[in-house]
Amino acid sequence: RLDEHARAVRDPGDLFRLADRDVLLVLDGDARRFVARSARRVAVVSAISPTGFLTVSWVLVENLRLLRTLAGLYGGRPGFVGTMRLARMVFLSIVATGSIAMTDDLLGQFIGQDLLPRVSARLGESVFNAALTARVGAVAIGVIRPLPYLEAPPVRARDFMADILRPKSASS
């Protein structure tokens, strides 16, 4: 479809918007599913893990695996060093956007709805860890994506909260 329309496009910006809408939107959908799946795994392991060390270890391994998966989805093949560089870029991007944005995305939803006091501490911790993984995934998509968001809506951490909190059906 991109090839069909590319011949008629004269402005390079229009070609980029067309690629963003027709090609990257499909990859972004797959990336969203990978991030949601990873965040759900983090939530489950955080809820059942007997120690904090195991939880932190699992979250670290799962986030690195998520970064490698996302890089592969968008055409990269990072090894260990490349994954570490990607993790550094994602971390620096999170720091550069500021902790206020992270607070707005993650804590605002919970505190505003008064959700955490209603659930157990373990469940609250698992949902928070999943939300942090979703934040890492959303930032990673923005860092890895070969084009900036032109036509497609940007991926945000709050987009994943419904997927994280929804019970997984047996058919999915």
CSV table of N, CA and C in Angstrom, one decimal:
chain,number,residue,atom,x,y,z
A,1,ARG,N,0.8,-1.2,0.0
A,1,ARG,CA,0.0,0.0,0.0
A,1,ARG,C,0.9,1.3,0.0
A,2,LEU,N,2.0,1.2,0.7
A,2,LEU,CA,2.9,2.3,0.8
A,2,LEU,C,3.5,2.6,-0.6
A,3,ASP,N,3.8,1.5,-1.3
A,3,ASP,CA,4.4,1.6,-2.6
A,3,ASP,C,3.4,2.2,-3.6
A,4,GLU,N,2.1,1.9,-3.5
A,4,GLU,CA,1.1,2.4,-4.4
A,4,GLU,C,1.0,3.9,-4.2
A,5,HIS,N,1.0,4.4,-3.0
A,5,HIS,CA,0.8,5.8,-2.7
A,5,HIS,C,2.1,6.6,-2.8
A,6,ALA,N,3.3,5.9,-2.7
A,6,ALA,CA,4.6,6.6,-2.7
A,6,ALA,C,4.8,7.3,-4.1
A,7,ARG,N,4.3,6.7,-5.1
A,7,ARG,CA,4.5,7.3,-6.5
A,7,ARG,C,3.8,8.6,-6.6
A,8,ALA,N,2.6,8.8,-5.9
A,8,ALA,CA,1.8,10.0,-6.1
A,8,ALA,C,2.3,11.1,-5.1
A,9,VAL,N,3.1,10.8,-4.2
A,9,VAL,CA,3.5,11.7,-3.2
A,9,VAL,C,4.7,12.5,-3.7
A,10,ARG,N,4.7,13.8,-3.6
A,10,ARG,CA,5.8,14.6,-4.0
A,10,ARG,C,6.6,15.2,-2.8
A,11,ASP,N,5.9,15.4,-1.7
A,11,ASP,CA,6.5,16.0,-0.5
A,11,ASP,C,7.1,14.9,0.3
A,12,PRO,N,8.4,15.0,0.7
A,12,PRO,CA,9.0,13.9,1.6
A,12,PRO,C,8.2,13.8,2.9
A,13,GLY,N,7.8,15.0,3.4
A,13,GLY,CA,7.0,14.9,4.7
A,13,GLY,C,5.8,14.1,4.6
A,14,ASP,N,5.1,14.2,3.4
A,14,ASP,CA,3.9,13.4,3.2
A,14,ASP,C,4.2,11.9,3.2
A,15,LEU,N,5.4,11.6,2.6
A,15,LEU,CA,5.8,10.2,2.5
A,15,LEU,C,6.1,9.7,3.9
A,16,PHE,N,6.7,10.5,4.8
A,16,PHE,CA,7.0,10.1,6.2
A,16,PHE,C,5.7,9.9,6.9
A,17,ARG,N,4.7,10.8,6.7
A,17,ARG,CA,3.4,10.6,7.4
A,17,ARG,C,2.7,9.4,6.9
A,18,LEU,N,2.8,9.1,5.6
A,18,LEU,CA,2.2,7.9,5.1
A,18,LEU,C,2.8,6.7,5.7
A,19,ALA,N,4.1,6.6,5.8
A,19,ALA,CA,4.8,5.5,6.4
A,19,ALA,C,4.5,5.4,7.8
A,20,ASP,N,4.3,6.5,8.5
A,20,ASP,CA,4.0,6.5,9.9
A,20,ASP,C,2.6,5.9,10.1
A,21,ARG,N,1.7,6.3,9.2
A,21,ARG,CA,0.3,5.8,9.3
A,21,ARG,C,0.1,4.4,8.9
A,22,ASP,N,0.8,4.0,7.8
A,22,ASP,CA,0.5,2.7,7.2
A,22,ASP,C,1.4,1.6,7.7
A,23,VAL,N,2.7,1.9,7.9
A,23,VAL,CA,3.6,0.9,8.3
A,23,VAL,C,3.9,0.8,9.8
A,24,LEU,N,4.2,1.9,10.4
A,24,LEU,CA,4.6,1.9,11.8
A,24,LEU,C,3.4,1.8,12.7
A,25,LEU,N,2.2,2.1,12.3
A,25,LEU,CA,1.1,1.9,13.1
A,25,LEU,C,0.8,0.4,13.4
A,26,VAL,N,1.1,-0.4,12.4
A,26,VAL,CA,1.0,-1.9,12.7
A,26,VAL,C,2.1,-2.3,13.6
A,27,LEU,N,3.3,-1.9,13.5
A,27,LEU,CA,4.4,-2.2,14.4
A,27,LEU,C,4.1,-1.7,15.8
A,28,ASP,N,3.5,-0.5,15.9
A,28,ASP,CA,3.2,0.1,17.2
A,28,ASP,C,2.2,-0.8,17.9
A,29,GLY,N,1.2,-1.3,17.2
A,29,GLY,CA,0.2,-2.2,17.8
A,29,GLY,C,0.8,-3.5,18.4
A,30,ASP,N,1.8,-4.0,17.6
A,30,ASP,CA,2.5,-5.2,18.1
A,30,ASP,C,3.3,-4.8,19.3
A,31,ALA,N,4.0,-3.7,19.3
A,31,ALA,CA,4.8,-3.2,20.4
A,31,ALA,C,3.9,-3.0,21.6
A,32,ARG,N,2.8,-2.4,21.5
A,32,ARG,CA,1.8,-2.3,22.6
A,32,ARG,C,1.5,-3.6,23.2
A,33,ARG,N,1.2,-4.6,22.4
A,33,ARG,CA,0.9,-5.9,22.9
A,33,ARG,C,2.1,-6.5,23.7
A,34,PHE,N,3.3,-6.4,23.2
A,34,PHE,CA,4.5,-6.9,23.9
A,34,PHE,C,4.7,-6.2,25.2
A,35,VAL,N,4.5,-4.9,25.3
A,35,VAL,CA,4.6,-4.1,26.5
A,35,VAL,C,3.5,-4.5,27.5
A,36,ALA,N,2.3,-4.7,27.1
A,36,ALA,CA,1.2,-5.1,28.0
A,36,ALA,C,1.5,-6.5,28.5
A,37,ARG,N,1.9,-7.4,27.7
A,37,ARG,CA,2.2,-8.7,28.1
A,37,ARG,C,3.3,-8.8,29.2
A,38,SER,N,4.4,-8.0,28.9
A,38,SER,CA,5.5,-7.9,29.8
A,38,SER,C,5.1,-7.3,31.2
A,39,ALA,N,4.3,-6.3,31.1
A,39,ALA,CA,3.8,-5.6,32.3
A,39,ALA,C,2.9,-6.6,33.1
A,40,ARG,N,2.1,-7.4,32.5
A,40,ARG,CA,1.3,-8.4,33.2
A,40,ARG,C,2.2,-9.4,33.9
A,41,ARG,N,3.2,-9.8,33.2
A,41,ARG,CA,4.1,-10.8,33.8
A,41,ARG,C,4.8,-10.2,35.0
A,42,VAL,N,5.2,-9.0,34.9
A,42,VAL,CA,5.8,-8.3,36.1
A,42,VAL,C,4.8,-8.2,37.2
A,43,ALA,N,3.6,-7.9,36.9
A,43,ALA,CA,2.6,-7.8,38.0
A,43,ALA,C,2.4,-9.2,38.7
A,44,VAL,N,2.3,-10.2,37.9
A,44,VAL,CA,2.1,-11.6,38.5
A,44,VAL,C,3.3,-12.0,39.4
A,45,VAL,N,4.5,-11.8,38.8
A,45,VAL,CA,5.7,-12.2,39.6
A,45,VAL,C,5.8,-11.4,40.8
A,46,SER,N,5.5,-10.1,40.7
A,46,SER,CA,5.6,-9.2,41.9
A,46,SER,C,4.6,-9.6,43.0
A,47,ALA,N,3.5,-10.1,42.6
A,47,ALA,CA,2.4,-10.4,43.5
A,47,ALA,C,2.8,-11.7,44.3
A,48,ILE,N,3.4,-12.7,43.6
A,48,ILE,CA,3.7,-14.0,44.2
A,48,ILE,C,5.1,-14.2,44.7
A,49,SER,N,6.0,-13.2,44.4
A,49,SER,CA,7.4,-13.4,44.8
A,49,SER,C,7.5,-13.3,46.3
A,50,PRO,N,8.3,-14.2,46.9
A,50,PRO,CA,8.4,-14.2,48.3
A,50,PRO,C,9.4,-13.2,48.9
A,51,THR,N,10.3,-12.7,48.0
A,51,THR,CA,11.3,-11.7,48.5
A,51,THR,C,11.4,-10.6,47.6
A,52,GLY,N,11.8,-9.4,48.1
A,52,GLY,CA,12.0,-8.3,47.3
A,52,GLY,C,13.2,-8.4,46.3
A,53,PHE,N,14.2,-9.2,46.6
A,53,PHE,CA,15.3,-9.4,45.7
A,53,PHE,C,14.9,-10.1,44.5
A,54,LEU,N,14.1,-11.1,44.6
A,54,LEU,CA,13.6,-11.9,43.5
A,54,LEU,C,12.7,-10.9,42.6
A,55,THR,N,11.9,-10.1,43.2
A,55,THR,CA,11.0,-9.2,42.5
A,55,THR,C,11.9,-8.2,41.7
A,56,VAL,N,12.8,-7.6,42.3
A,56,VAL,CA,13.7,-6.6,41.6
A,56,VAL,C,14.5,-7.3,40.5
A,57,SER,N,15.0,-8.5,40.7
A,57,SER,CA,15.7,-9.2,39.7
A,57,SER,C,14.8,-9.6,38.5
A,58,TRP,N,13.6,-10.0,38.8
A,58,TRP,CA,12.7,-10.4,37.7
A,58,TRP,C,12.3,-9.1,36.9
A,59,VAL,N,12.0,-8.0,37.6
A,59,VAL,CA,11.6,-6.8,36.9
A,59,VAL,C,12.8,-6.3,36.0
A,60,LEU,N,14.0,-6.4,36.5
A,60,LEU,CA,15.2,-6.0,35.6
A,60,LEU,C,15.3,-6.9,34.4
A,61,VAL,N,15.2,-8.2,34.6
A,61,VAL,CA,15.4,-9.2,33.5
A,61,VAL,C,14.2,-9.0,32.5
A,62,GLU,N,13.0,-8.8,33.0
A,62,GLU,CA,11.9,-8.6,32.1
A,62,GLU,C,11.9,-7.4,31.3
A,63,ASN,N,12.4,-6.3,32.0
A,63,ASN,CA,12.6,-5.0,31.2
A,63,ASN,C,13.6,-5.1,30.2
A,64,LEU,N,14.7,-5.8,30.4
A,64,LEU,CA,15.8,-6.0,29.4
A,64,LEU,C,15.3,-6.8,28.3
A,65,ARG,N,14.5,-7.9,28.6
A,65,ARG,CA,14.0,-8.7,27.6
A,65,ARG,C,13.0,-7.9,26.7
A,66,LEU,N,12.2,-7.1,27.4
A,66,LEU,CA,11.2,-6.2,26.6
A,66,LEU,C,12.0,-5.3,25.7
A,67,LEU,N,13.1,-4.7,26.1
A,67,LEU,CA,13.8,-3.8,25.2
A,67,LEU,C,14.4,-4.6,24.0
A,68,ARG,N,14.9,-5.8,24.2
A,68,ARG,CA,15.4,-6.6,23.1
A,68,ARG,C,14.3,-6.9,22.1
A,69,THR,N,13.1,-7.3,22.7
A,69,THR,CA,12.0,-7.7,21.8
A,69,THR,C,11.5,-6.5,21.0
A,70,LEU,N,11.4,-5.3,21.7
A,70,LEU,CA,11.0,-4.1,20.9
A,70,LEU,C,12.0,-3.7,19.9
A,71,ALA,N,13.3,-3.8,20.2
A,71,ALA,CA,14.3,-3.5,19.2
A,71,ALA,C,14.2,-4.4,18.0
A,72,GLY,N,14.0,-5.7,18.3
A,72,GLY,CA,13.8,-6.7,17.2
A,72,GLY,C,12.6,-6.4,16.3
A,73,LEU,N,11.5,-6.0,17.0
A,73,LEU,CA,10.3,-5.7,16.2
A,73,LEU,C,10.5,-4.5,15.2
A,74,TYR,N,11.2,-3.5,15.6
A,74,TYR,CA,11.5,-2.4,14.8
A,74,TYR,C,12.7,-2.6,13.9
A,75,GLY,N,13.3,-3.8,13.8
A,75,GLY,CA,14.4,-4.0,12.9
A,75,GLY,C,15.7,-4.1,13.5
A,76,GLY,N,15.9,-3.9,14.7
A,76,GLY,CA,17.2,-4.0,15.4
A,76,GLY,C,17.5,-5.4,15.9
A,77,ARG,N,18.8,-5.7,16.1
A,77,ARG,CA,19.2,-7.0,16.6
A,77,ARG,C,20.3,-6.7,17.7
A,78,PRO,N,19.9,-6.2,18.8
A,78,PRO,CA,21.0,-5.8,19.8
A,78,PRO,C,21.4,-7.1,20.5
A,79,GLY,N,22.7,-7.1,20.7
A,79,GLY,CA,23.3,-8.1,21.6
A,79,GLY,C,23.3,-7.6,23.0
A,80,PHE,N,24.1,-8.1,23.9
A,80,PHE,CA,24.1,-7.7,25.3
A,80,PHE,C,24.5,-6.2,25.4
A,81,VAL,N,25.6,-5.8,24.7
A,81,VAL,CA,26.1,-4.4,24.8
A,81,VAL,C,25.1,-3.5,24.2
A,82,GLY,N,24.5,-3.8,23.1
A,82,GLY,CA,23.4,-3.0,22.4
A,82,GLY,C,22.2,-2.9,23.3
A,83,THR,N,21.9,-3.9,24.0
A,83,THR,CA,20.7,-3.9,24.9
A,83,THR,C,21.0,-2.9,26.1
A,84,MET,N,22.3,-3.0,26.6
A,84,MET,CA,22.7,-2.1,27.7
A,84,MET,C,22.6,-0.6,27.2
A,85,ARG,N,23.1,-0.4,26.0
A,85,ARG,CA,23.1,1.0,25.5
A,85,ARG,C,21.6,1.5,25.3
A,86,LEU,N,20.8,0.6,24.8
A,86,LEU,CA,19.4,0.9,24.7
A,86,LEU,C,18.7,1.2,26.0
A,87,ALA,N,19.1,0.4,27.0
A,87,ALA,CA,18.5,0.6,28.4
A,87,ALA,C,19.0,2.0,28.9
A,88,ARG,N,20.3,2.3,28.6
A,88,ARG,CA,20.8,3.6,29.1
A,88,ARG,C,20.0,4.7,28.4
A,89,MET,N,19.8,4.6,27.1
A,89,MET,CA,19.0,5.6,26.3
A,89,MET,C,17.6,5.8,26.9
A,90,VAL,N,17.0,4.7,27.2
A,90,VAL,CA,15.6,4.7,27.7
A,90,VAL,C,15.6,5.4,29.1
A,91,PHE,N,16.6,5.0,29.9
A,91,PHE,CA,16.7,5.6,31.3
A,91,PHE,C,17.0,7.1,31.2
A,92,LEU,N,17.9,7.5,30.3
A,92,LEU,CA,18.1,8.9,30.1
A,92,LEU,C,16.9,9.7,29.6
A,93,SER,N,16.2,9.0,28.7
A,93,SER,CA,15.0,9.6,28.2
A,93,SER,C,13.9,9.8,29.3
A,94,ILE,N,13.8,8.8,30.2
A,94,ILE,CA,12.9,9.0,31.3
A,94,ILE,C,13.3,10.1,32.2
A,95,VAL,N,14.6,10.2,32.5
A,95,VAL,CA,15.1,11.2,33.3
A,95,VAL,C,14.9,12.6,32.7
A,96,ALA,N,15.2,12.7,31.4
A,96,ALA,CA,15.1,13.9,30.6
A,96,ALA,C,13.6,14.4,30.6
A,97,THR,N,12.7,13.6,30.5
A,97,THR,CA,11.3,14.0,30.5
A,97,THR,C,10.8,14.5,31.9
A,98,GLY,N,11.6,14.1,32.9
A,98,GLY,CA,11.3,14.6,34.2
A,98,GLY,C,10.4,13.6,35.0
A,99,SER,N,10.6,13.7,36.3
A,99,SER,CA,9.8,12.8,37.2
A,99,SER,C,8.4,13.3,37.3
A,100,ILE,N,8.1,14.5,37.0
A,100,ILE,CA,6.8,15.0,37.1
A,100,ILE,C,5.9,14.3,36.1
A,101,ALA,N,6.4,14.1,34.9
A,101,ALA,CA,5.6,13.3,33.9
A,101,ALA,C,5.4,11.9,34.3
A,102,MET,N,6.4,11.3,34.9
A,102,MET,CA,6.2,9.9,35.4
A,102,MET,C,5.2,9.9,36.6
A,103,THR,N,5.2,10.9,37.4
A,103,THR,CA,4.3,11.0,38.5
A,103,THR,C,2.9,11.2,38.0
A,104,ASP,N,2.7,12.0,37.0
A,104,ASP,CA,1.4,12.3,36.4
A,104,ASP,C,0.9,11.0,35.7
A,105,ASP,N,1.7,10.3,35.0
A,105,ASP,CA,1.3,9.0,34.4
A,105,ASP,C,0.9,7.9,35.3
A,106,LEU,N,1.7,7.7,36.3
A,106,LEU,CA,1.6,6.5,37.2
A,106,LEU,C,0.8,6.8,38.4
A,107,LEU,N,1.4,7.7,39.2
A,107,LEU,CA,0.8,7.8,40.6
A,107,LEU,C,-0.5,8.6,40.5
A,108,GLY,N,-0.7,9.5,39.6
A,108,GLY,CA,-1.9,10.3,39.5
A,108,GLY,C,-3.2,9.4,39.4
A,109,GLN,N,-3.0,8.3,38.6
A,109,GLN,CA,-4.2,7.4,38.4
A,109,GLN,C,-4.5,6.7,39.7
A,110,PHE,N,-3.5,6.3,40.4
A,110,PHE,CA,-3.8,5.5,41.6
A,110,PHE,C,-4.3,6.4,42.8
A,111,ILE,N,-3.6,7.5,43.0
A,111,ILE,CA,-3.9,8.3,44.1
A,111,ILE,C,-5.2,9.1,43.9
A,112,GLY,N,-5.4,9.5,42.7
A,112,GLY,CA,-6.7,10.2,42.3
A,112,GLY,C,-7.9,9.3,42.5
A,113,GLN,N,-7.7,8.1,42.2
A,113,GLN,CA,-8.9,7.2,42.3
A,113,GLN,C,-8.9,6.5,43.7
A,114,ASP,N,-7.9,6.8,44.5
A,114,ASP,CA,-7.8,6.2,45.8
A,114,ASP,C,-7.9,4.6,45.7
A,115,LEU,N,-7.1,4.1,44.8
A,115,LEU,CA,-7.1,2.7,44.5
A,115,LEU,C,-6.2,1.9,45.5
A,116,LEU,N,-5.0,2.4,45.7
A,116,LEU,CA,-4.0,1.6,46.5
A,116,LEU,C,-4.5,1.3,47.9
A,117,PRO,N,-5.1,2.3,48.6
A,117,PRO,CA,-5.5,1.9,50.0
A,117,PRO,C,-6.6,0.8,50.0
A,118,ARG,N,-7.3,0.6,48.9
A,118,ARG,CA,-8.3,-0.4,48.9
A,118,ARG,C,-7.8,-1.8,48.7
A,119,VAL,N,-6.6,-1.9,48.1
A,119,VAL,CA,-6.1,-3.3,47.8
A,119,VAL,C,-4.9,-3.6,48.8
A,120,SER,N,-4.5,-4.8,48.8
A,120,SER,CA,-3.4,-5.2,49.7
A,120,SER,C,-2.1,-4.6,49.3
A,121,ALA,N,-1.2,-4.5,50.2
A,121,ALA,CA,0.1,-3.9,49.8
A,121,ALA,C,0.8,-4.7,48.7
A,122,ARG,N,0.7,-6.0,48.8
A,122,ARG,CA,1.4,-6.8,47.7
A,122,ARG,C,0.8,-6.6,46.4
A,123,LEU,N,-0.5,-6.5,46.3
A,123,LEU,CA,-1.2,-6.2,45.0
A,123,LEU,C,-0.9,-4.8,44.5
A,124,GLY,N,-0.9,-3.9,45.4
A,124,GLY,CA,-0.5,-2.5,45.1
A,124,GLY,C,0.9,-2.4,44.5
A,125,GLU,N,1.8,-3.1,45.1
A,125,GLU,CA,3.2,-3.1,44.7
A,125,GLU,C,3.3,-3.8,43.3
A,126,SER,N,2.5,-4.9,43.1
A,126,SER,CA,2.6,-5.5,41.8
A,126,SER,C,2.0,-4.6,40.7
A,127,VAL,N,1.0,-3.9,40.9
A,127,VAL,CA,0.4,-3.0,39.9
A,127,VAL,C,1.4,-1.9,39.7
A,128,PHE,N,2.0,-1.4,40.7
A,128,PHE,CA,2.9,-0.3,40.5
A,128,PHE,C,4.2,-0.7,39.7
A,129,ASN,N,4.7,-1.9,40.0
A,129,ASN,CA,5.8,-2.5,39.2
A,129,ASN,C,5.4,-2.7,37.8
A,130,ALA,N,4.2,-3.1,37.5
A,130,ALA,CA,3.7,-3.3,36.2
A,130,ALA,C,3.6,-1.9,35.5
A,131,ALA,N,3.1,-0.9,36.2
A,131,ALA,CA,3.0,0.4,35.6
A,131,ALA,C,4.4,1.0,35.3
A,132,LEU,N,5.4,0.7,36.1
A,132,LEU,CA,6.7,1.1,35.8
A,132,LEU,C,7.3,0.4,34.6
A,133,THR,N,7.0,-0.8,34.4
A,133,THR,CA,7.4,-1.6,33.2
A,133,THR,C,6.7,-1.0,32.0
A,134,ALA,N,5.4,-0.7,32.1
A,134,ALA,CA,4.7,0.0,31.0
A,134,ALA,C,5.3,1.3,30.7
A,135,ARG,N,5.8,2.1,31.7
A,135,ARG,CA,6.4,3.3,31.4
A,135,ARG,C,7.7,3.1,30.6
A,136,VAL,N,8.5,2.1,31.1
A,136,VAL,CA,9.8,1.8,30.4
A,136,VAL,C,9.4,1.4,28.9
A,137,GLY,N,8.4,0.6,28.7
A,137,GLY,CA,8.0,0.1,27.4
A,137,GLY,C,7.6,1.3,26.5
A,138,ALA,N,6.8,2.2,27.1
A,138,ALA,CA,6.3,3.4,26.3
A,138,ALA,C,7.5,4.2,25.9
A,139,VAL,N,8.4,4.5,26.8
A,139,VAL,CA,9.6,5.3,26.4
A,139,VAL,C,10.4,4.6,25.5
A,140,ALA,N,10.6,3.3,25.6
A,140,ALA,CA,11.4,2.5,24.7
A,140,ALA,C,10.9,2.5,23.3
A,141,ILE,N,9.6,2.5,23.1
A,141,ILE,CA,9.0,2.5,21.8
A,141,ILE,C,9.3,3.9,21.2
A,142,GLY,N,9.2,4.9,21.9
A,142,GLY,CA,9.6,6.3,21.4
A,142,GLY,C,11.0,6.4,21.0
A,143,VAL,N,11.9,5.7,21.8
A,143,VAL,CA,13.3,5.8,21.5
A,143,VAL,C,13.7,4.9,20.3
A,144,ILE,N,13.1,3.7,20.2
A,144,ILE,CA,13.5,2.8,19.2
A,144,ILE,C,12.8,3.1,17.9
A,145,ARG,N,11.7,3.6,17.9
A,145,ARG,CA,10.9,3.9,16.7
A,145,ARG,C,11.7,4.7,15.7
A,146,PRO,N,11.7,4.2,14.4
A,146,PRO,CA,12.6,4.9,13.4
A,146,PRO,C,12.1,6.2,13.0
A,147,LEU,N,10.8,6.6,13.2
A,147,LEU,CA,10.3,7.9,12.8
A,147,LEU,C,9.6,8.5,14.1
A,148,PRO,N,9.6,9.8,14.2
A,148,PRO,CA,8.8,10.4,15.3
A,148,PRO,C,7.4,10.2,15.0
A,149,TYR,N,6.5,10.4,16.0
A,149,TYR,CA,5.1,10.3,15.8
A,149,TYR,C,4.6,11.5,15.0
A,150,LEU,N,4.1,11.2,13.8
A,150,LEU,CA,3.6,12.2,12.9
A,150,LEU,C,2.1,12.1,12.8
A,151,GLU,N,1.6,11.0,12.4
A,151,GLU,CA,0.2,10.7,12.2
A,151,GLU,C,-0.4,9.8,13.4
A,152,ALA,N,0.4,8.9,13.8
A,152,ALA,CA,0.0,7.9,14.8
A,152,ALA,C,0.0,8.5,16.1
A,153,PRO,N,-0.9,8.1,17.0
A,153,PRO,CA,-0.9,8.7,18.4
A,153,PRO,C,0.3,8.1,19.2
A,154,PRO,N,1.0,8.9,20.0
A,154,PRO,CA,2.1,8.4,20.7
A,154,PRO,C,1.7,7.4,21.8
A,155,VAL,N,2.6,6.5,22.1
A,155,VAL,CA,2.3,5.5,23.1
A,155,VAL,C,2.6,6.1,24.5
A,156,ARG,N,1.6,6.0,25.4
A,156,ARG,CA,1.8,6.5,26.8
A,156,ARG,C,1.6,5.4,27.8
A,157,ALA,N,2.2,5.5,28.9
A,157,ALA,CA,2.1,4.4,29.9
A,157,ALA,C,0.7,4.2,30.4
A,158,ARG,N,-0.1,5.3,30.5
A,158,ARG,CA,-1.5,5.1,30.9
A,158,ARG,C,-2.3,4.3,30.0
A,159,ASP,N,-1.9,4.2,28.7
A,159,ASP,CA,-2.6,3.4,27.8
A,159,ASP,C,-2.7,1.9,28.1
A,160,PHE,N,-1.7,1.5,28.9
A,160,PHE,CA,-1.5,0.1,29.3
A,160,PHE,C,-2.3,-0.3,30.5
A,161,MET,N,-2.7,0.6,31.3
A,161,MET,CA,-3.3,0.3,32.6
A,161,MET,C,-4.5,-0.6,32.5
A,162,ALA,N,-5.4,-0.3,31.6
A,162,ALA,CA,-6.6,-1.2,31.4
A,162,ALA,C,-6.2,-2.6,31.1
A,163,ASP,N,-5.2,-2.8,30.2
A,163,ASP,CA,-4.7,-4.1,29.9
A,163,ASP,C,-4.1,-4.8,31.0
A,164,ILE,N,-3.3,-4.1,31.9
A,164,ILE,CA,-2.6,-4.7,33.0
A,164,ILE,C,-3.7,-5.1,34.1
A,165,LEU,N,-4.7,-4.3,34.3
A,165,LEU,CA,-5.6,-4.6,35.4
A,165,LEU,C,-6.7,-5.6,34.9
A,166,ARG,N,-6.9,-5.7,33.6
A,166,ARG,CA,-8.0,-6.6,33.1
A,166,ARG,C,-7.5,-8.1,33.3
A,167,PRO,N,-8.3,-8.9,33.8
A,167,PRO,CA,-8.0,-10.3,33.9
A,167,PRO,C,-7.8,-10.9,32.5
A,168,LYS,N,-6.9,-11.8,32.3
A,168,LYS,CA,-6.6,-12.4,31.0
A,168,LYS,C,-7.6,-13.5,30.8
A,169,SER,N,-8.3,-13.5,29.7
A,169,SER,CA,-9.3,-14.5,29.4
A,169,SER,C,-8.6,-15.8,28.9
A,170,ALA,N,-9.3,-16.9,29.0
A,170,ALA,CA,-8.8,-18.2,28.6
A,170,ALA,C,-8.6,-18.3,27.1
A,171,SER,N,-9.4,-17.6,26.4
A,171,SER,CA,-9.3,-17.6,24.9
A,171,SER,C,-8.1,-16.8,24.3
A,172,SER,N,-7.6,-15.8,25.1
A,172,SER,CA,-6.5,-15.0,24.5
A,172,SER,C,-5.2,-15.6,24.7
